[in-house]
Amino acid sequence: MAESRFVKLDEPVPAAERANDPLEERTLSTSILLDGKFIQVCRDEVSLPDGRDSFRVYLTHPGAAGIVALYEDGSILLERQWRHPVRQSFWEIPAGKLDPEERELDCAKRELEEECGVRAKTWTRLGMMRNAIGYSSEHIAVYLAENLEEGEQKLDPGEFLEVYRVPLSAAVAMARDGRITDVKTIAAIFWLDKLLKERAETEGKSR
């Protein structure tokens, strides 16, 4: 291949954020087109980097927390839920939106107990994703829950789901072959798979 016209960045590659970013779109005004229960549809009038005016329509979202609940036998909890916008059920990890002023970890603990009736003694943050940056402010923090204790579900009125235990290896295969397409669940599964492999490698070296 001929020499590339693109600048090659060496490691460590810096974060995308920049001070005085030349790509910044300045917000001139904001209007709320729809005020929903926990999301808003907004329209911003913006000034583009070249000085022209344009607009952006997007959703605001308070954020969410997702949980990979790991059992000692290597299985994880997956839920089967109906998602109305795409008119079908999906395999997902337990998750839910943040309440006002709620911390992400507190949300994760609350949602795991409400949706599955499960509490965990050990919590590890796996990562954070912004799952729809083209049209939404939503972010999802994902946690690993271990040393589990089962109790009773506390589902909200009108909330319907089924909970199953699935071997992590099977969940990885499901994420690869398309049985799992939910983005937070795919990311969580591969983050956990990587973490467990790193743990096993560390334990092997310490023996």
PDB file of C-alpha atoms in Angstrom:
ATOM      1  CA  MET A   1       0.000   0.000   0.000  1.00  0.00           C
ATOM      2  CA  ALA A   2       1.147   3.545  -0.739  1.00  0.00           C
ATOM      3  CA  GLU A   3       2.080   5.789   2.165  1.00  0.00           C
ATOM      4  CA  SER A   4      -1.031   6.774   4.133  1.00  0.00           C
ATOM      5  CA  ARG A   5      -2.154  10.394   4.246  1.00  0.00           C
ATOM      6  CA  PHE A   6      -3.409   9.911   7.813  1.00  0.00           C
ATOM      7  CA  VAL A   7      -1.293  10.819  10.836  1.00  0.00           C
ATOM      8  CA  LYS A   8      -0.290   7.744  12.818  1.00  0.00           C
ATOM      9  CA  LEU A   9      -0.684   8.166  16.567  1.00  0.00           C
ATOM     10  CA  ASP A  10       1.711   6.351  18.860  1.00  0.00           C
ATOM     11  CA  GLU A  11       0.722   4.855  22.188  1.00  0.00           C
ATOM     12  CA  PRO A  12      -0.596   6.056  24.521  1.00  0.00           C
ATOM     13  CA  VAL A  13      -3.206   7.566  22.190  1.00  0.00           C
ATOM     14  CA  PRO A  14      -4.685  10.679  23.853  1.00  0.00           C
ATOM     15  CA  ALA A  15      -8.352  11.096  24.761  1.00  0.00           C
ATOM     16  CA  ALA A  16     -10.571  12.607  22.083  1.00  0.00           C
ATOM     17  CA  GLU A  17     -11.446  15.657  24.200  1.00  0.00           C
ATOM     18  CA  ARG A  18      -9.431  18.793  23.470  1.00  0.00           C
ATOM     19  CA  ALA A  19      -9.203  22.214  25.075  1.00  0.00           C
ATOM     20  CA  ASN A  20     -10.339  24.871  22.579  1.00  0.00           C
ATOM     21  CA  ASP A  21     -11.495  22.049  20.303  1.00  0.00           C
ATOM     22  CA  PRO A  22     -11.579  23.154  16.627  1.00  0.00           C
ATOM     23  CA  LEU A  23     -14.436  20.680  16.062  1.00  0.00           C
ATOM     24  CA  GLU A  24     -16.701  22.242  18.692  1.00  0.00           C
ATOM     25  CA  GLU A  25     -20.256  23.140  17.735  1.00  0.00           C
ATOM     26  CA  ARG A  26     -21.347  26.085  19.892  1.00  0.00           C
ATOM     27  CA  THR A  27     -24.905  25.920  21.217  1.00  0.00           C
ATOM     28  CA  LEU A  28     -26.836  29.132  20.515  1.00  0.00           C
ATOM     29  CA  SER A  29     -30.202  28.102  21.982  1.00  0.00           C
ATOM     30  CA  THR A  30     -32.081  25.045  23.222  1.00  0.00           C
ATOM     31  CA  SER A  31     -35.781  24.196  23.002  1.00  0.00           C
ATOM     32  CA  ILE A  32     -37.597  21.144  24.395  1.00  0.00           C
ATOM     33  CA  LEU A  33     -39.749  19.476  21.744  1.00  0.00           C
ATOM     34  CA  LEU A  34     -41.069  16.695  23.999  1.00  0.00           C
ATOM     35  CA  ASP A  35     -40.813  16.282  27.763  1.00  0.00           C
ATOM     36  CA  GLY A  36     -41.217  12.586  28.511  1.00  0.00           C
ATOM     37  CA  LYS A  37     -41.201  10.649  31.758  1.00  0.00           C
ATOM     38  CA  PHE A  38     -37.410  10.390  31.933  1.00  0.00           C
ATOM     39  CA  ILE A  39     -36.191  11.550  28.523  1.00  0.00           C
ATOM     40  CA  GLN A  40     -36.547  14.816  26.674  1.00  0.00           C
ATOM     41  CA  VAL A  41     -36.391  15.475  22.940  1.00  0.00           C
ATOM     42  CA  CYS A  42     -34.424  18.686  22.459  1.00  0.00           C
ATOM     43  CA  ARG A  43     -33.502  20.890  19.506  1.00  0.00           C
ATOM     44  CA  ASP A  44     -30.362  23.003  19.682  1.00  0.00           C
ATOM     45  CA  GLU A  45     -29.498  25.801  17.293  1.00  0.00           C
ATOM     46  CA  VAL A  46     -25.733  25.543  16.820  1.00  0.00           C
ATOM     47  CA  SER A  47     -22.848  27.336  15.171  1.00  0.00           C
ATOM     48  CA  LEU A  48     -20.629  24.948  13.181  1.00  0.00           C
ATOM     49  CA  PRO A  49     -16.803  25.094  13.162  1.00  0.00           C
ATOM     50  CA  ASP A  50     -16.896  26.946   9.812  1.00  0.00           C
ATOM     51  CA  GLY A  51     -19.264  29.598  11.204  1.00  0.00           C
ATOM     52  CA  ARG A  52     -22.447  28.389   9.524  1.00  0.00           C
ATOM     53  CA  ASP A  53     -25.609  27.838  11.556  1.00  0.00           C
ATOM     54  CA  SER A  54     -27.354  24.492  11.830  1.00  0.00           C
ATOM     55  CA  PHE A  55     -29.430  22.496  14.347  1.00  0.00           C
ATOM     56  CA  ARG A  56     -29.260  19.244  16.276  1.00  0.00           C
ATOM     57  CA  VAL A  57     -32.174  17.151  17.574  1.00  0.00           C
ATOM     58  CA  TYR A  58     -31.309  14.721  20.379  1.00  0.00           C
ATOM     59  CA  LEU A  59     -32.528  12.895  23.479  1.00  0.00           C
ATOM     60  CA  THR A  60     -31.446  13.710  27.008  1.00  0.00           C
ATOM     61  CA  HIS A  61     -31.220  10.764  29.396  1.00  0.00           C
ATOM     62  CA  PRO A  62     -30.200  10.627  33.089  1.00  0.00           C
ATOM     63  CA  GLY A  63     -27.873   7.661  32.543  1.00  0.00           C
ATOM     64  CA  ALA A  64     -28.073   4.049  33.647  1.00  0.00           C
ATOM     65  CA  ALA A  65     -26.229   1.211  35.326  1.00  0.00           C
ATOM     66  CA  GLY A  66     -25.887  -2.368  34.104  1.00  0.00           C
ATOM     67  CA  ILE A  67     -24.845  -5.436  36.089  1.00  0.00           C
ATOM     68  CA  VAL A  68     -23.100  -8.693  35.229  1.00  0.00           C
ATOM     69  CA  ALA A  69     -23.998 -10.990  38.123  1.00  0.00           C
ATOM     70  CA  LEU A  70     -21.408 -13.789  38.219  1.00  0.00           C
ATOM     71  CA  TYR A  71     -22.034 -17.079  40.040  1.00  0.00           C
ATOM     72  CA  GLU A  72     -19.254 -19.284  41.403  1.00  0.00           C
ATOM     73  CA  ASP A  73     -19.876 -21.871  38.665  1.00  0.00           C
ATOM     74  CA  GLY A  74     -19.090 -19.281  35.965  1.00  0.00           C
ATOM     75  CA  SER A  75     -22.666 -18.583  34.938  1.00  0.00           C
ATOM     76  CA  ILE A  76     -24.151 -15.078  34.686  1.00  0.00           C
ATOM     77  CA  LEU A  77     -27.673 -13.707  34.915  1.00  0.00           C
ATOM     78  CA  LEU A  78     -29.430 -12.776  31.690  1.00  0.00           C
ATOM     79  CA  GLU A  79     -32.903 -11.353  31.380  1.00  0.00           C
ATOM     80  CA  ARG A  80     -35.330 -11.796  28.521  1.00  0.00           C
ATOM     81  CA  GLN A  81     -37.291  -8.576  27.987  1.00  0.00           C
ATOM     82  CA  TRP A  82     -39.701  -7.209  25.404  1.00  0.00           C
ATOM     83  CA  ARG A  83     -38.505  -3.957  23.845  1.00  0.00           C
ATOM     84  CA  HIS A  84     -41.375  -2.098  22.206  1.00  0.00           C
ATOM     85  CA  PRO A  85     -39.419   0.201  19.833  1.00  0.00           C
ATOM     86  CA  VAL A  86     -38.178  -2.840  17.863  1.00  0.00           C
ATOM     87  CA  ARG A  87     -41.154  -5.102  18.667  1.00  0.00           C
ATOM     88  CA  GLN A  88     -39.266  -8.129  19.989  1.00  0.00           C
ATOM     89  CA  SER A  89     -37.671  -9.665  23.068  1.00  0.00           C
ATOM     90  CA  PHE A  90     -33.942  -9.431  23.772  1.00  0.00           C
ATOM     91  CA  TRP A  91     -31.351 -11.067  25.995  1.00  0.00           C
ATOM     92  CA  GLU A  92     -29.935  -8.428  28.345  1.00  0.00           C
ATOM     93  CA  ILE A  93     -27.982  -8.040  31.547  1.00  0.00           C
ATOM     94  CA  PRO A  94     -29.950  -6.479  34.421  1.00  0.00           C
ATOM     95  CA  ALA A  95     -29.941  -2.694  34.099  1.00  0.00           C
ATOM     96  CA  GLY A  96     -31.893   0.432  34.847  1.00  0.00           C
ATOM     97  CA  LYS A  97     -31.845   4.205  34.743  1.00  0.00           C
ATOM     98  CA  LEU A  98     -30.423   6.404  37.468  1.00  0.00           C
ATOM     99  CA  ASP A  99     -32.845   8.072  39.829  1.00  0.00           C
ATOM    100  CA  PRO A 100     -32.279  11.814  40.456  1.00  0.00           C
ATOM    101  CA  GLU A 101     -28.990  12.367  42.340  1.00  0.00           C
ATOM    102  CA  GLU A 102     -28.400   8.593  42.517  1.00  0.00           C
ATOM    103  CA  ARG A 103     -24.866   7.235  42.283  1.00  0.00           C
ATOM    104  CA  GLU A 104     -24.182   4.683  39.548  1.00  0.00           C
ATOM    105  CA  LEU A 105     -23.151   1.931  41.972  1.00  0.00           C
ATOM    106  CA  ASP A 106     -26.223   2.519  44.140  1.00  0.00           C
ATOM    107  CA  CYS A 107     -28.359   2.228  41.018  1.00  0.00           C
ATOM    108  CA  ALA A 108     -26.662  -1.049  40.074  1.00  0.00           C
ATOM    109  CA  LYS A 109     -27.294  -2.519  43.536  1.00  0.00           C
ATOM    110  CA  ARG A 110     -30.919  -1.395  43.501  1.00  0.00           C
ATOM    111  CA  GLU A 111     -31.651  -2.687  40.009  1.00  0.00           C
ATOM    112  CA  LEU A 112     -30.092  -6.110  40.627  1.00  0.00           C
ATOM    113  CA  GLU A 113     -32.240  -6.577  43.701  1.00  0.00           C
ATOM    114  CA  GLU A 114     -35.416  -5.212  42.111  1.00  0.00           C
ATOM    115  CA  GLU A 115     -35.186  -7.088  38.820  1.00  0.00           C
ATOM    116  CA  CYS A 116     -33.619 -10.350  40.006  1.00  0.00           C
ATOM    117  CA  GLY A 117     -33.963 -10.442  43.769  1.00  0.00           C
ATOM    118  CA  VAL A 118     -30.168 -10.754  44.057  1.00  0.00           C
ATOM    119  CA  ARG A 119     -27.684  -8.988  46.315  1.00  0.00           C
ATOM    120  CA  ALA A 120     -23.901  -9.049  45.959  1.00  0.00           C
ATOM    121  CA  LYS A 121     -21.130  -8.640  48.522  1.00  0.00           C
ATOM    122  CA  THR A 122     -18.441  -7.727  45.962  1.00  0.00           C
ATOM    123  CA  TRP A 123     -18.742  -5.054  43.272  1.00  0.00           C
ATOM    124  CA  THR A 124     -16.241  -4.136  40.533  1.00  0.00           C
ATOM    125  CA  ARG A 125     -16.676  -1.416  37.932  1.00  0.00           C
ATOM    126  CA  LEU A 126     -16.046  -2.893  34.465  1.00  0.00           C
ATOM    127  CA  GLY A 127     -16.422   0.238  32.367  1.00  0.00           C
ATOM    128  CA  MET A 128     -18.668   2.961  31.001  1.00  0.00           C
ATOM    129  CA  MET A 129     -20.167   3.376  27.550  1.00  0.00           C
ATOM    130  CA  ARG A 130     -22.056   6.050  25.686  1.00  0.00           C
ATOM    131  CA  ASN A 131     -24.322   3.885  23.613  1.00  0.00           C
ATOM    132  CA  ALA A 132     -25.949   6.347  21.200  1.00  0.00           C
ATOM    133  CA  ILE A 133     -23.701   9.415  20.912  1.00  0.00           C
ATOM    134  CA  GLY A 134     -25.226  10.532  17.621  1.00  0.00           C
ATOM    135  CA  TYR A 135     -28.613  11.300  19.151  1.00  0.00           C
ATOM    136  CA  SER A 136     -28.576  10.753  22.929  1.00  0.00           C
ATOM    137  CA  SER A 137     -26.738  11.911  26.063  1.00  0.00           C
ATOM    138  CA  GLU A 138     -27.228   8.506  27.709  1.00  0.00           C
ATOM    139  CA  HIS A 139     -24.332   6.713  29.363  1.00  0.00           C
ATOM    140  CA  ILE A 140     -24.285   3.282  31.010  1.00  0.00           C
ATOM    141  CA  ALA A 141     -21.892   2.286  33.787  1.00  0.00           C
ATOM    142  CA  VAL A 142     -21.372  -1.483  33.984  1.00  0.00           C
ATOM    143  CA  TYR A 143     -20.511  -3.354  37.177  1.00  0.00           C
ATOM    144  CA  LEU A 144     -19.517  -6.914  38.014  1.00  0.00           C
ATOM    145  CA  ALA A 145     -21.437  -8.361  40.968  1.00  0.00           C
ATOM    146  CA  GLU A 146     -19.946 -11.355  42.830  1.00  0.00           C
ATOM    147  CA  ASN A 147     -20.588 -13.349  46.007  1.00  0.00           C
ATOM    148  CA  LEU A 148     -24.297 -13.404  45.348  1.00  0.00           C
ATOM    149  CA  GLU A 149     -27.281 -14.007  47.597  1.00  0.00           C
ATOM    150  CA  GLU A 150     -30.730 -14.689  46.151  1.00  0.00           C
ATOM    151  CA  GLY A 151     -33.968 -13.268  47.535  1.00  0.00           C
ATOM    152  CA  GLU A 152     -37.282 -12.038  46.141  1.00  0.00           C
ATOM    153  CA  GLN A 153     -37.768  -9.880  43.060  1.00  0.00           C
ATOM    154  CA  LYS A 154     -39.302  -6.429  43.495  1.00  0.00           C
ATOM    155  CA  LEU A 155     -40.498  -5.651  39.982  1.00  0.00           C
ATOM    156  CA  ASP A 156     -42.177  -2.332  39.282  1.00  0.00           C
ATOM    157  CA  PRO A 157     -45.864  -2.349  38.267  1.00  0.00           C
ATOM    158  CA  GLY A 158     -46.033  -3.082  34.539  1.00  0.00           C
ATOM    159  CA  GLU A 159     -42.502  -4.537  34.448  1.00  0.00           C
ATOM    160  CA  PHE A 160     -42.293  -8.022  32.954  1.00  0.00           C
ATOM    161  CA  LEU A 161     -39.123 -10.063  32.424  1.00  0.00           C
ATOM    162  CA  GLU A 162     -37.696 -13.563  32.718  1.00  0.00           C
ATOM    163  CA  VAL A 163     -34.382 -14.266  34.483  1.00  0.00           C
ATOM    164  CA  TYR A 164     -32.027 -17.130  33.601  1.00  0.00           C
ATOM    165  CA  ARG A 165     -28.511 -18.286  34.443  1.00  0.00           C
ATOM    166  CA  VAL A 166     -26.282 -18.789  31.396  1.00  0.00           C
ATOM    167  CA  PRO A 167     -22.652 -20.014  31.308  1.00  0.00           C
ATOM    168  CA  LEU A 168     -20.342 -17.118  30.428  1.00  0.00           C
ATOM    169  CA  SER A 169     -18.886 -19.157  27.558  1.00  0.00           C
ATOM    170  CA  ALA A 170     -22.405 -19.552  26.138  1.00  0.00           C
ATOM    171  CA  ALA A 171     -23.061 -15.818  26.541  1.00  0.00           C
ATOM    172  CA  VAL A 172     -19.846 -15.050  24.629  1.00  0.00           C
ATOM    173  CA  ALA A 173     -21.008 -17.353  21.831  1.00  0.00           C
ATOM    174  CA  MET A 174     -24.438 -15.671  21.833  1.00  0.00           C
ATOM    175  CA  ALA A 175     -22.822 -12.243  21.505  1.00  0.00           C
ATOM    176  CA  ARG A 176     -20.726 -13.487  18.599  1.00  0.00           C
ATOM    177  CA  ASP A 177     -23.476 -15.234  16.633  1.00  0.00           C
ATOM    178  CA  GLY A 178     -26.204 -12.598  17.001  1.00  0.00           C
ATOM    179  CA  ARG A 179     -28.459 -14.108  19.639  1.00  0.00           C
ATOM    180  CA  ILE A 180     -27.409 -11.180  21.814  1.00  0.00           C
ATOM    181  CA  THR A 181     -27.485  -7.813  20.036  1.00  0.00           C
ATOM    182  CA  ASP A 182     -28.023  -5.414  22.947  1.00  0.00           C
ATOM    183  CA  VAL A 183     -24.934  -3.209  23.072  1.00  0.00           C
ATOM    184  CA  LYS A 184     -24.550  -2.928  26.858  1.00  0.00           C
ATOM    185  CA  THR A 185     -24.846  -6.691  27.191  1.00  0.00           C
ATOM    186  CA  ILE A 186     -22.284  -7.400  24.478  1.00  0.00           C
ATOM    187  CA  ALA A 187     -19.797  -4.960  26.001  1.00  0.00           C
ATOM    188  CA  ALA A 188     -20.346  -6.308  29.510  1.00  0.00           C
ATOM    189  CA  ILE A 189     -19.863  -9.919  28.428  1.00  0.00           C
ATOM    190  CA  PHE A 190     -16.557  -9.228  26.688  1.00  0.00           C
ATOM    191  CA  TRP A 191     -15.312  -6.965  29.480  1.00  0.00           C
ATOM    192  CA  LEU A 192     -16.015  -9.746  31.983  1.00  0.00           C
ATOM    193  CA  ASP A 193     -14.470 -12.427  29.773  1.00  0.00           C
ATOM    194  CA  LYS A 194     -11.274 -10.370  29.517  1.00  0.00           C
ATOM    195  CA  LEU A 195     -11.205  -9.691  33.269  1.00  0.00           C
ATOM    196  CA  LEU A 196     -11.571 -13.365  34.163  1.00  0.00           C
ATOM    197  CA  LYS A 197      -8.794 -14.348  31.749  1.00  0.00           C
ATOM    198  CA  GLU A 198      -6.534 -11.719  33.323  1.00  0.00           C
ATOM    199  CA  ARG A 199      -7.370 -13.042  36.789  1.00  0.00           C
ATOM    200  CA  ALA A 200      -6.571 -16.601  35.733  1.00  0.00           C
ATOM    201  CA  GLU A 201      -3.267 -15.489  34.218  1.00  0.00           C
ATOM    202  CA  THR A 202      -2.328 -13.602  37.391  1.00  0.00           C
ATOM    203  CA  GLU A 203      -3.236 -16.572  39.571  1.00  0.00           C
ATOM    204  CA  GLY A 204      -1.189 -18.877  37.324  1.00  0.00           C
ATOM    205  CA  LYS A 205       1.890 -16.686  37.678  1.00  0.00           C
ATOM    206  CA  SER A 206       1.551 -16.536  41.455  1.00  0.00           C
ATOM    207  CA  ARG A 207       1.650 -20.314  41.867  1.00  0.00           C
TER     208      ARG A 207
END
